[in-house]
CSV table of C-alpha atoms and ligand atoms in Angstrom, one decimal:
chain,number,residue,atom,x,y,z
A,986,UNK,CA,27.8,-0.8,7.9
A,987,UNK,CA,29.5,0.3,4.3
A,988,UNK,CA,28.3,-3.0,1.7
A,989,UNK,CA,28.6,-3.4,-1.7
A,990,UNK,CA,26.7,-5.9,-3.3
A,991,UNK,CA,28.6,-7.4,-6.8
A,992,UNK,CA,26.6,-9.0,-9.2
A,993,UNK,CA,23.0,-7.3,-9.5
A,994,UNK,CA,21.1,-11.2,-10.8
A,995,UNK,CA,18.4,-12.4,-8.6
A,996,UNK,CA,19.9,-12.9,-5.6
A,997,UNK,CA,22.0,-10.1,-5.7
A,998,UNK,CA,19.3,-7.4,-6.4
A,999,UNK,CA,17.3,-9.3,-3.4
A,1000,UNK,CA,20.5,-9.2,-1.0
A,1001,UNK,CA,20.7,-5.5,-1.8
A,1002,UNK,CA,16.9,-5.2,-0.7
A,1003,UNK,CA,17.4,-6.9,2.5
A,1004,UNK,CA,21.0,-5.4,3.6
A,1005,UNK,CA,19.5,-2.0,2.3
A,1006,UNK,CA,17.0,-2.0,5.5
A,1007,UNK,CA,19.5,-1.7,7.9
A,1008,UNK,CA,23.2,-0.7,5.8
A,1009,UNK,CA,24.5,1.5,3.6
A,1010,UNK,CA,24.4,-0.3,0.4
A,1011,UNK,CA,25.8,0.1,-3.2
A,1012,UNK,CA,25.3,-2.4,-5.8
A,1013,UNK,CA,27.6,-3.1,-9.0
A,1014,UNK,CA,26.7,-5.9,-11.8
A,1015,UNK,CA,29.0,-6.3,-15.2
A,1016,UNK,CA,25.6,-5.1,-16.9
A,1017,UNK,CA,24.8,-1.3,-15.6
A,1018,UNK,CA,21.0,-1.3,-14.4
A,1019,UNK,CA,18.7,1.7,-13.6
A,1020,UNK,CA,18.8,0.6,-10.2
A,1021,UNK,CA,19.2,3.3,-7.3
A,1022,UNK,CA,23.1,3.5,-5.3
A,1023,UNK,CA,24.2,1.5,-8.9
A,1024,UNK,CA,27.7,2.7,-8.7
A,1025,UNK,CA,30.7,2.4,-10.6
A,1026,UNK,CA,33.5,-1.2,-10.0
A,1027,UNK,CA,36.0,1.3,-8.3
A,1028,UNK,CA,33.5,2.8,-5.9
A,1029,UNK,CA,32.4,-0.8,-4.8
A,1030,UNK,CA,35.6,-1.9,-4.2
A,1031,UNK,CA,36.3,0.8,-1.9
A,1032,UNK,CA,33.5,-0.5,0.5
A,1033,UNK,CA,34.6,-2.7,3.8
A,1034,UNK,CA,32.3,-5.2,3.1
A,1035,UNK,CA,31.3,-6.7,-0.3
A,1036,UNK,CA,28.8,-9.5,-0.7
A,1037,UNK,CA,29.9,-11.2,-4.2
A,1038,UNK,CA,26.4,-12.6,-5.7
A,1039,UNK,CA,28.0,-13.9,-9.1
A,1040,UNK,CA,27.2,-17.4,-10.1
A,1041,UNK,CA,30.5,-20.0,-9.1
A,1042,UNK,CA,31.8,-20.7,-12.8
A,1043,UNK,CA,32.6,-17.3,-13.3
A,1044,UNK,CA,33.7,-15.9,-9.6
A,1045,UNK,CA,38.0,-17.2,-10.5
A,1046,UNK,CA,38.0,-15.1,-13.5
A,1047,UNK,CA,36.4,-12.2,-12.0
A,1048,UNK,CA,38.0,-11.9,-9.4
A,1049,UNK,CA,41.6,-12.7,-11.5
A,1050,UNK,CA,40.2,-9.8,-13.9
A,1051,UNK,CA,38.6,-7.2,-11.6
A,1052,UNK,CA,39.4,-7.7,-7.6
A,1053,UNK,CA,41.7,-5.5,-5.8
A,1054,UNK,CA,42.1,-6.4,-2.3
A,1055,UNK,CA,41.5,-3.2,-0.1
A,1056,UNK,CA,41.0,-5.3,3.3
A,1057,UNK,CA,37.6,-5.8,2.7
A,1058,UNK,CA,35.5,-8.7,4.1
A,1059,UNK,CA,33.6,-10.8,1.9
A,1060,UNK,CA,30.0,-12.2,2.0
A,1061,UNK,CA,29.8,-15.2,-0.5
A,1062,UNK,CA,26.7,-15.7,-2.1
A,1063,UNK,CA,26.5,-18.0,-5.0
A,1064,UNK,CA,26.1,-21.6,-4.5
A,1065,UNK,CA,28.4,-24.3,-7.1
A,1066,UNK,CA,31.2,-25.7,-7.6
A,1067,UNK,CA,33.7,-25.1,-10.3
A,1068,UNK,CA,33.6,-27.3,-12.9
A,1069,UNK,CA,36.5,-26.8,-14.9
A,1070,UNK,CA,38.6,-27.8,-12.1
A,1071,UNK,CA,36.2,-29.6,-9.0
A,1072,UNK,CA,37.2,-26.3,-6.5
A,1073,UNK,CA,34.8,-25.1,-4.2
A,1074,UNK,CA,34.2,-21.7,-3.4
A,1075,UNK,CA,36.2,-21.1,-0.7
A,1076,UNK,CA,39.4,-22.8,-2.6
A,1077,UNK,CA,38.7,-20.4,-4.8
A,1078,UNK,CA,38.5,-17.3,-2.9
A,1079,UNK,CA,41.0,-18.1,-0.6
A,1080,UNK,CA,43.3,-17.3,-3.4
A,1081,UNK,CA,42.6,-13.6,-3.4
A,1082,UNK,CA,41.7,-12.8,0.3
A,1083,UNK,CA,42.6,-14.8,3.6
A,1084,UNK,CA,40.2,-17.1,4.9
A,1085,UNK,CA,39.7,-14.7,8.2
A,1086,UNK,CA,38.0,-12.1,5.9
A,1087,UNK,CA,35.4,-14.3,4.3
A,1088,UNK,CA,32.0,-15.6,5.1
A,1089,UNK,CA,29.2,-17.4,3.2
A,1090,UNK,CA,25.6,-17.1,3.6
A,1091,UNK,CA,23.0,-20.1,2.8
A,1092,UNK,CA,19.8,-21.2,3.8
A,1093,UNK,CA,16.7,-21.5,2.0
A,1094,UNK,CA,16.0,-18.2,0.2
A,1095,UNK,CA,14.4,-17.7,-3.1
A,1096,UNK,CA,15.2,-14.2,-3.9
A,1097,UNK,CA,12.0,-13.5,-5.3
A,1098,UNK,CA,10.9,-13.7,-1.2
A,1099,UNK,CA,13.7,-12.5,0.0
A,1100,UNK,CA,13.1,-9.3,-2.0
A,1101,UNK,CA,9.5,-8.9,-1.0
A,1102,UNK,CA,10.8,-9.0,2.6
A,1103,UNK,CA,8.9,-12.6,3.5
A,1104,UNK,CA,10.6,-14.4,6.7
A,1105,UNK,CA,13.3,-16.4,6.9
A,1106,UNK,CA,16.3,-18.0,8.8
A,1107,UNK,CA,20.1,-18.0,7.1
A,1108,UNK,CA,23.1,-18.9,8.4
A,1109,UNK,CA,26.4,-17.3,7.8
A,1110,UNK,CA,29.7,-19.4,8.1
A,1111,UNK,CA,32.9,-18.4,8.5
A,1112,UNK,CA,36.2,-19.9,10.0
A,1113,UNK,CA,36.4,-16.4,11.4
A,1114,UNK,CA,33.1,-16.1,14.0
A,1115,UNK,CA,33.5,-12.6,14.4
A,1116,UNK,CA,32.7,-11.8,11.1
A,1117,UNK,CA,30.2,-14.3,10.6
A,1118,UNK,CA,28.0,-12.6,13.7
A,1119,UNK,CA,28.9,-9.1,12.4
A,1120,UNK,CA,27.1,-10.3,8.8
A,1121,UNK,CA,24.9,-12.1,11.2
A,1122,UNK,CA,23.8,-8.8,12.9
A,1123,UNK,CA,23.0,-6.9,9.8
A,1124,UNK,CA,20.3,-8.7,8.3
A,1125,UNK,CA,17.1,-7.2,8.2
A,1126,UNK,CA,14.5,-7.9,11.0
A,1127,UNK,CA,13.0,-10.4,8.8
A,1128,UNK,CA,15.8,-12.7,8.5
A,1129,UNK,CA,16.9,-14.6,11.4
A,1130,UNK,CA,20.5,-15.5,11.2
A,1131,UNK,CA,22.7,-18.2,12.6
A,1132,UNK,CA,26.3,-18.4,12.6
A,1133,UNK,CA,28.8,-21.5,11.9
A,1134,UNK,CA,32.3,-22.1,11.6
A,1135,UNK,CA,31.8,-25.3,9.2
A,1136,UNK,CA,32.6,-23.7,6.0
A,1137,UNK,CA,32.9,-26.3,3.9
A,1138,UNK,CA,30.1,-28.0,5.0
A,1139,UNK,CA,28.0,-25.0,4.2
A,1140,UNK,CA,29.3,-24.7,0.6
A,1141,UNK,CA,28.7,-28.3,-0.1
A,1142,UNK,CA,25.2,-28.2,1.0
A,1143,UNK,CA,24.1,-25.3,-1.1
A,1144,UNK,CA,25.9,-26.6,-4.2
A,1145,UNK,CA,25.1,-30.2,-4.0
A,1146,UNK,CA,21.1,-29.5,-3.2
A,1147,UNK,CA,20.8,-28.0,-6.4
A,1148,UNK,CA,21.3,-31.2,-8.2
A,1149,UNK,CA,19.4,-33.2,-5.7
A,1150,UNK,CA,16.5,-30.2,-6.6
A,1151,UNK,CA,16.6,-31.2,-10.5
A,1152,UNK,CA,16.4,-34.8,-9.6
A,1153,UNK,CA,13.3,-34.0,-7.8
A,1154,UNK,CA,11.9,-32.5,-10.8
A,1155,UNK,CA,12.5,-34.9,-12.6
A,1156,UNK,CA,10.6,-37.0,-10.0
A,1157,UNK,CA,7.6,-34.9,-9.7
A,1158,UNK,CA,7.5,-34.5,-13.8
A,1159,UNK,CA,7.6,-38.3,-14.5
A,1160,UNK,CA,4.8,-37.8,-12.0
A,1161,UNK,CA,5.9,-40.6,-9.4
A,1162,UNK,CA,4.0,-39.5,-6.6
A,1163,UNK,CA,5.3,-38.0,-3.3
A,1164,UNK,CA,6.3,-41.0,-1.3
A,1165,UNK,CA,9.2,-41.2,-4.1
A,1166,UNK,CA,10.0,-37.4,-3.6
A,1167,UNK,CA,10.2,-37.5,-0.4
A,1168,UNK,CA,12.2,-40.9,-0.6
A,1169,UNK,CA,14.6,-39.2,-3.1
A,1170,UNK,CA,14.9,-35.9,-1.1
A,1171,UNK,CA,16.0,-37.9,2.0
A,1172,UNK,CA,18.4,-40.5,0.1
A,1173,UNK,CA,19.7,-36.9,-1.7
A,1174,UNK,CA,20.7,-35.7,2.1
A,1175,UNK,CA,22.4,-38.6,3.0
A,1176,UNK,CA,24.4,-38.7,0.0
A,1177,UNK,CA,25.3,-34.9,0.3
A,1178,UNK,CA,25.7,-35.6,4.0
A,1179,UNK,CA,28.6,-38.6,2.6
A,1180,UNK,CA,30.5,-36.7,0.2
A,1181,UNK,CA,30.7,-33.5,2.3
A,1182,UNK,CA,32.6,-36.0,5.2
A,1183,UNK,CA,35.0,-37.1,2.6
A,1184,UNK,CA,36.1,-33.1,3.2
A,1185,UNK,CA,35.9,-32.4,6.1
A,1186,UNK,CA,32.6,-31.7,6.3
A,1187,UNK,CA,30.3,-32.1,9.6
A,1188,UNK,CA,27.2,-34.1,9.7
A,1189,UNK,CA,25.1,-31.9,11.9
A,1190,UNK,CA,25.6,-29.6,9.1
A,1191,UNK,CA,23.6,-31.0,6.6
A,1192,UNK,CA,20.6,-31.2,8.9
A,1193,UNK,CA,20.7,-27.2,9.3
A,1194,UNK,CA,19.6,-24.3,7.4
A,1195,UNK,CA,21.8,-24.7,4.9
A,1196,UNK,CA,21.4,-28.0,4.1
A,1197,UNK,CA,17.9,-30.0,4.9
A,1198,UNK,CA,16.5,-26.3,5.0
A,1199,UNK,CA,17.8,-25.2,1.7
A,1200,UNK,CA,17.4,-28.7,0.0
A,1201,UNK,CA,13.7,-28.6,1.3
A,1202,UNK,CA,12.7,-25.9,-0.8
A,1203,UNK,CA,14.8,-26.1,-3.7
A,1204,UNK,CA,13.5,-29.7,-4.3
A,1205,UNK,CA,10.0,-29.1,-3.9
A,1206,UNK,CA,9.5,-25.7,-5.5
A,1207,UNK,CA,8.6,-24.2,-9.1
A,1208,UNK,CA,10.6,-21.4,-8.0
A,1209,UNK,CA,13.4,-23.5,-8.5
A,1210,UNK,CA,15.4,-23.1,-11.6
A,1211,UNK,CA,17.4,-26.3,-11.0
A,1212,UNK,CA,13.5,-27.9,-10.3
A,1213,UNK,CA,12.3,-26.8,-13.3
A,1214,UNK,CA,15.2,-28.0,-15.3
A,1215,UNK,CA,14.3,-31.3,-13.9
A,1216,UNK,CA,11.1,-30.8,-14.7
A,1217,UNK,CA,12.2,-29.8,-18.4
A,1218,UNK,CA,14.3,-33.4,-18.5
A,1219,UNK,CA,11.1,-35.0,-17.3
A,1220,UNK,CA,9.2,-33.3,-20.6
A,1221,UNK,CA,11.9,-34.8,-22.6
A,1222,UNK,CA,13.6,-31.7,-23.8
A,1223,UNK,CA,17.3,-31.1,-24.5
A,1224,UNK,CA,19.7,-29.4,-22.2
A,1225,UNK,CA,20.0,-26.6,-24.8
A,1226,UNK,CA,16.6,-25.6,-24.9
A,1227,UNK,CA,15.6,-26.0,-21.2
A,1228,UNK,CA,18.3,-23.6,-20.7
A,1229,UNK,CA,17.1,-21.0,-22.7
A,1230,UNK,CA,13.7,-21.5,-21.5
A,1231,UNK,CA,15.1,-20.9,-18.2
A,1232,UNK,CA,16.9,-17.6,-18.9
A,1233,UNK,CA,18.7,-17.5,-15.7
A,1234,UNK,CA,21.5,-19.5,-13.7
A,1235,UNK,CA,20.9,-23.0,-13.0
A,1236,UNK,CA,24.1,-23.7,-10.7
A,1237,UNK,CA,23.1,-27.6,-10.1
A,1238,UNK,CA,23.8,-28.2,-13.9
A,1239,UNK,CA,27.7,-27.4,-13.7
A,1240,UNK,CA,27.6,-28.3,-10.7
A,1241,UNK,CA,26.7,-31.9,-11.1
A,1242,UNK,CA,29.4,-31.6,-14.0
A,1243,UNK,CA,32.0,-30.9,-11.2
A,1244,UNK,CA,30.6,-34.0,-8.6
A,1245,UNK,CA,30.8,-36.2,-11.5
A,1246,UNK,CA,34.7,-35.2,-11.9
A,1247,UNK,CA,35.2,-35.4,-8.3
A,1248,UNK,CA,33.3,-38.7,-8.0
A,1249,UNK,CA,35.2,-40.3,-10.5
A,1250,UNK,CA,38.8,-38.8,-9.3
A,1251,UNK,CA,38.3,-39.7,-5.8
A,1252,UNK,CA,35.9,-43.1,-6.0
A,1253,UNK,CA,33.3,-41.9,-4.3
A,1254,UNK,CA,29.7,-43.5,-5.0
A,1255,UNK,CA,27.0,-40.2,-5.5
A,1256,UNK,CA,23.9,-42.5,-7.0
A,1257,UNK,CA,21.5,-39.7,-7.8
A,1258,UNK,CA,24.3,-36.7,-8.7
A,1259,UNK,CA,25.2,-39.5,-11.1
A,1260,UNK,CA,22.3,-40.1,-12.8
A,1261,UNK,CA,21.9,-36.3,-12.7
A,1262,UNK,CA,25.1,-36.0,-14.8
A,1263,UNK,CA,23.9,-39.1,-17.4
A,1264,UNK,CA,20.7,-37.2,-17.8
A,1265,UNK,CA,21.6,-33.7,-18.5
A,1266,UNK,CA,25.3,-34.5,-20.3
A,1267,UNK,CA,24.6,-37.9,-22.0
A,1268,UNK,CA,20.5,-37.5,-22.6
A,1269,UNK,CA,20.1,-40.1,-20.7
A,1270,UNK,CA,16.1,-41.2,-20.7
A,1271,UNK,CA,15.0,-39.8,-17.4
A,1272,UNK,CA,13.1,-43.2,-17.3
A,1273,UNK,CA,15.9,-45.0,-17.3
A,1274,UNK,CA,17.8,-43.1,-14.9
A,1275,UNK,CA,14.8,-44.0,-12.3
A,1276,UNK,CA,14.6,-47.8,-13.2
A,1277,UNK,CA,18.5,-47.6,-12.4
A,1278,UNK,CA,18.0,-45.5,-8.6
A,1279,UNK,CA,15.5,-48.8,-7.9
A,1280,UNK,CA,17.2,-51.1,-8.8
B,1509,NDP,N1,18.1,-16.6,-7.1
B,1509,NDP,C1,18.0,-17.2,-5.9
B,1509,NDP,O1,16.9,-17.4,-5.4
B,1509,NDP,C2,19.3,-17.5,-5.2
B,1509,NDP,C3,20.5,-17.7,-5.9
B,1509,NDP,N2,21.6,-18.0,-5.3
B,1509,NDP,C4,22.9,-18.2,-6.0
B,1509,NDP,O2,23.4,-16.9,-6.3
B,1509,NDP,C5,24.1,-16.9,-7.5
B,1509,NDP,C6,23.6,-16.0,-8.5
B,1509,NDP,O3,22.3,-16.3,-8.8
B,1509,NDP,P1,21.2,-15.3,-9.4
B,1509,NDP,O4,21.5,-13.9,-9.0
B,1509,NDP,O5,19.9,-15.8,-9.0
B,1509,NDP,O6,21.5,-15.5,-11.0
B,1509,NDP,P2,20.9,-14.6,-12.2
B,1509,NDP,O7,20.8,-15.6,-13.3
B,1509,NDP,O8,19.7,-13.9,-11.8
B,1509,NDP,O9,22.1,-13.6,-12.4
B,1509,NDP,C7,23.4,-13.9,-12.6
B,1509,NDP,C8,24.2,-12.7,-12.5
B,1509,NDP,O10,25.6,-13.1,-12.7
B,1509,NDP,C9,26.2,-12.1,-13.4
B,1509,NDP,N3,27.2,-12.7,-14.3
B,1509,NDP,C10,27.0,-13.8,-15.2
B,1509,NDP,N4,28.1,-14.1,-15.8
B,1509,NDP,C11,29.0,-13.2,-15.3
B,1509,NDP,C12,30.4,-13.0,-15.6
B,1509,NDP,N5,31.1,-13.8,-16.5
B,1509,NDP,N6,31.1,-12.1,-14.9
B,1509,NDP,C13,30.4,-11.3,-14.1
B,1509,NDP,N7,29.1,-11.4,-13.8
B,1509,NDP,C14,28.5,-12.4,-14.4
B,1509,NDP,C15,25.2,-11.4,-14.3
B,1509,NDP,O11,25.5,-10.0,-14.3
B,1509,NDP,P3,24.9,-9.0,-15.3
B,1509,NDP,O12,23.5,-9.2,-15.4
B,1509,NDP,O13,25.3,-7.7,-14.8
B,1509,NDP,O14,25.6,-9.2,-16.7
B,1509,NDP,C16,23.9,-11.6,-13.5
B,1509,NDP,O15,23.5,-10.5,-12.8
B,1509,NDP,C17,24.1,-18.4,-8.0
B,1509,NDP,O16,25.2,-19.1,-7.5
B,1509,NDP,C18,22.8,-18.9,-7.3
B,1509,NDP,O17,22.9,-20.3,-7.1
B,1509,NDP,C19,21.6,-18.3,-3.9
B,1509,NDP,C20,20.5,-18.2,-3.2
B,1509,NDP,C21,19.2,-17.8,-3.8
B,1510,13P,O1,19.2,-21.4,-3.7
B,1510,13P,C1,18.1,-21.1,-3.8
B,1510,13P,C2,17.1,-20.9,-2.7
B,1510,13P,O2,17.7,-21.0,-1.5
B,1510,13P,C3,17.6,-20.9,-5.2
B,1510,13P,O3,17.5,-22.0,-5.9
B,1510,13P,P1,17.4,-22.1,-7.5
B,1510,13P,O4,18.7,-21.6,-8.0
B,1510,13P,O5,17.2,-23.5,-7.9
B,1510,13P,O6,16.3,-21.2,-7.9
């Protein structure tokens, strides 16, 4: 099949690698890299099938500035929510392109394994089925896939593990042990589990791929980013610096920006997201922030 991947980051550039073994693929970032079949915006876009790999706050504007819609079927890859405005991916997208010709893919997959070809198992979602089996049926051999029409429950669990995954850095930097990671990591899946039902969301999802599978590794990994800005928290630096540190895309920092919003605009109760949000927008002491999950 014709791809394009947009957005040559981590997950892009691995993405590339694993529908390269199978595809014809072309990749295109805003930043032109000596990567081979880098092509030009135009000749992306004239692929049938793009997988969009830019991070969630800047996909509306992208797409406003850059997308034309050609008919082609999209593969969504970033994981967050918008902050500016509480929208999930697929609100988002939906404004461009009709829901029929878009799919998401998530799962636990740290691109730095993805791109060395290591196993895994992803699922695609789509309301449209027959698109998310023909994603589904060009992986690579060393990706297992699974298909799923819950869409939104998808999204929320690969947004809302992210910020679950810094709280668990912040647990495992405080050094608490691992009965409370493991405690935090289940409370984390009940209370993505909760305010994915408020939209629609099925339960069954959060125990799948995309959700226990993803929030799994993300929350007990130093190949996390969104770990190891917990773990930064934990250390007692700022926001700023942790950041910079990092040098990549931390989605579960905006991200818990935008479940804040949406917790406080629809009254829904999101303990650890919350203390998430005190610790990384108001500096609140990490220490505090676990005396106040006890208590
Ligand atoms: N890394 C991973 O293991 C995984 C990441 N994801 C998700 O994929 C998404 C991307 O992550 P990842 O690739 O790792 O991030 P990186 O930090 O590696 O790269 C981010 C990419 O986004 C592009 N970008 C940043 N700002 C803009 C903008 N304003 N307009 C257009 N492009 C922009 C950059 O393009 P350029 O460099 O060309 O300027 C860069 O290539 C995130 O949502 C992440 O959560 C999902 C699964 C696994
Ligand atoms: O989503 C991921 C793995 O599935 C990557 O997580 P991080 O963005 O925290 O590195």
């Amino acid at each position: 099949m014709k791809m394009a991947v947009i957005g040559a980051g981590k997950w892009g550039q691995a993405l590339y690698h694993a529908f390269s073994q199978d595809n014809d693929v072309v990749i295109y970032s805003r930043t032109p890299r000596e990567i081979e079949h880098f092509v030009s915006l135009d000749e992306a876009l004239e692929r049938e099938y793009l997988v969009m790999a830019i991070p969630a706050q800047f996909v509306r504007k992208w797409m406003e500035e850059h997308f034309e819609d050609r008919g082609q079927k999209i593969l969504v890859a970033a994981k967050g929510i918008e902050t500016s405005t509480g929208a999930f991916l697929n609100e988002i997208y939906t404004q461009f392109v009709p829901e029929d010709r878009l799919a998401y893919i998530s799962g636990p997959s740290f691109a730095t394994e993805v791109q060395q070809s290591l196993p895994t198992a992803l699922m695609i979602s789509s309301t449209n089925l027959a698109l998310a089996e023909t994603f589904s049926a060009h992986l690579p051999s060393y990706i297992k896939g699974y298909v799923d029409d819950d869409v939104v429950g998808a999204e929320v669990s690969g947004a809302y593990k992210n910020v679950i995954a810094i709280a668990s850095g912040v647990c495992d930097g405080l050094g608490l042990g691992n009965n409370a990671r493991a405690a935090l990591i289940s409370r984390g899946l009940v209370e993505m589990a909760r305010f994915g039902s408020t939209f629609g969301a099925r339960t069954e999802t959060f125990l799948s791929l995309g959700g226990a599978g993803d929030l799994f590794l993300t929350a007990s990994s130093k190949l996390s980013r969104n770990y190891r800005v917990g773990l930064g928290l934990a250390e007692g630096k700022d926001m700023e610096t942790i950041l910079e540190e990092l040098g990549e895309v931390a989605e579960g920092v905006p991200t818990a920006r935008a479940l804040h919003k949406i917790a406080q605009e629809k009254k829904i109760y999101l303990p650890i997201a919350e203390e998430v949000y005190a610790m990384i927008e108001e500096g609140k002491d990490p220490h505090e922030s676990v005396h106040d999950l006890l208590g």
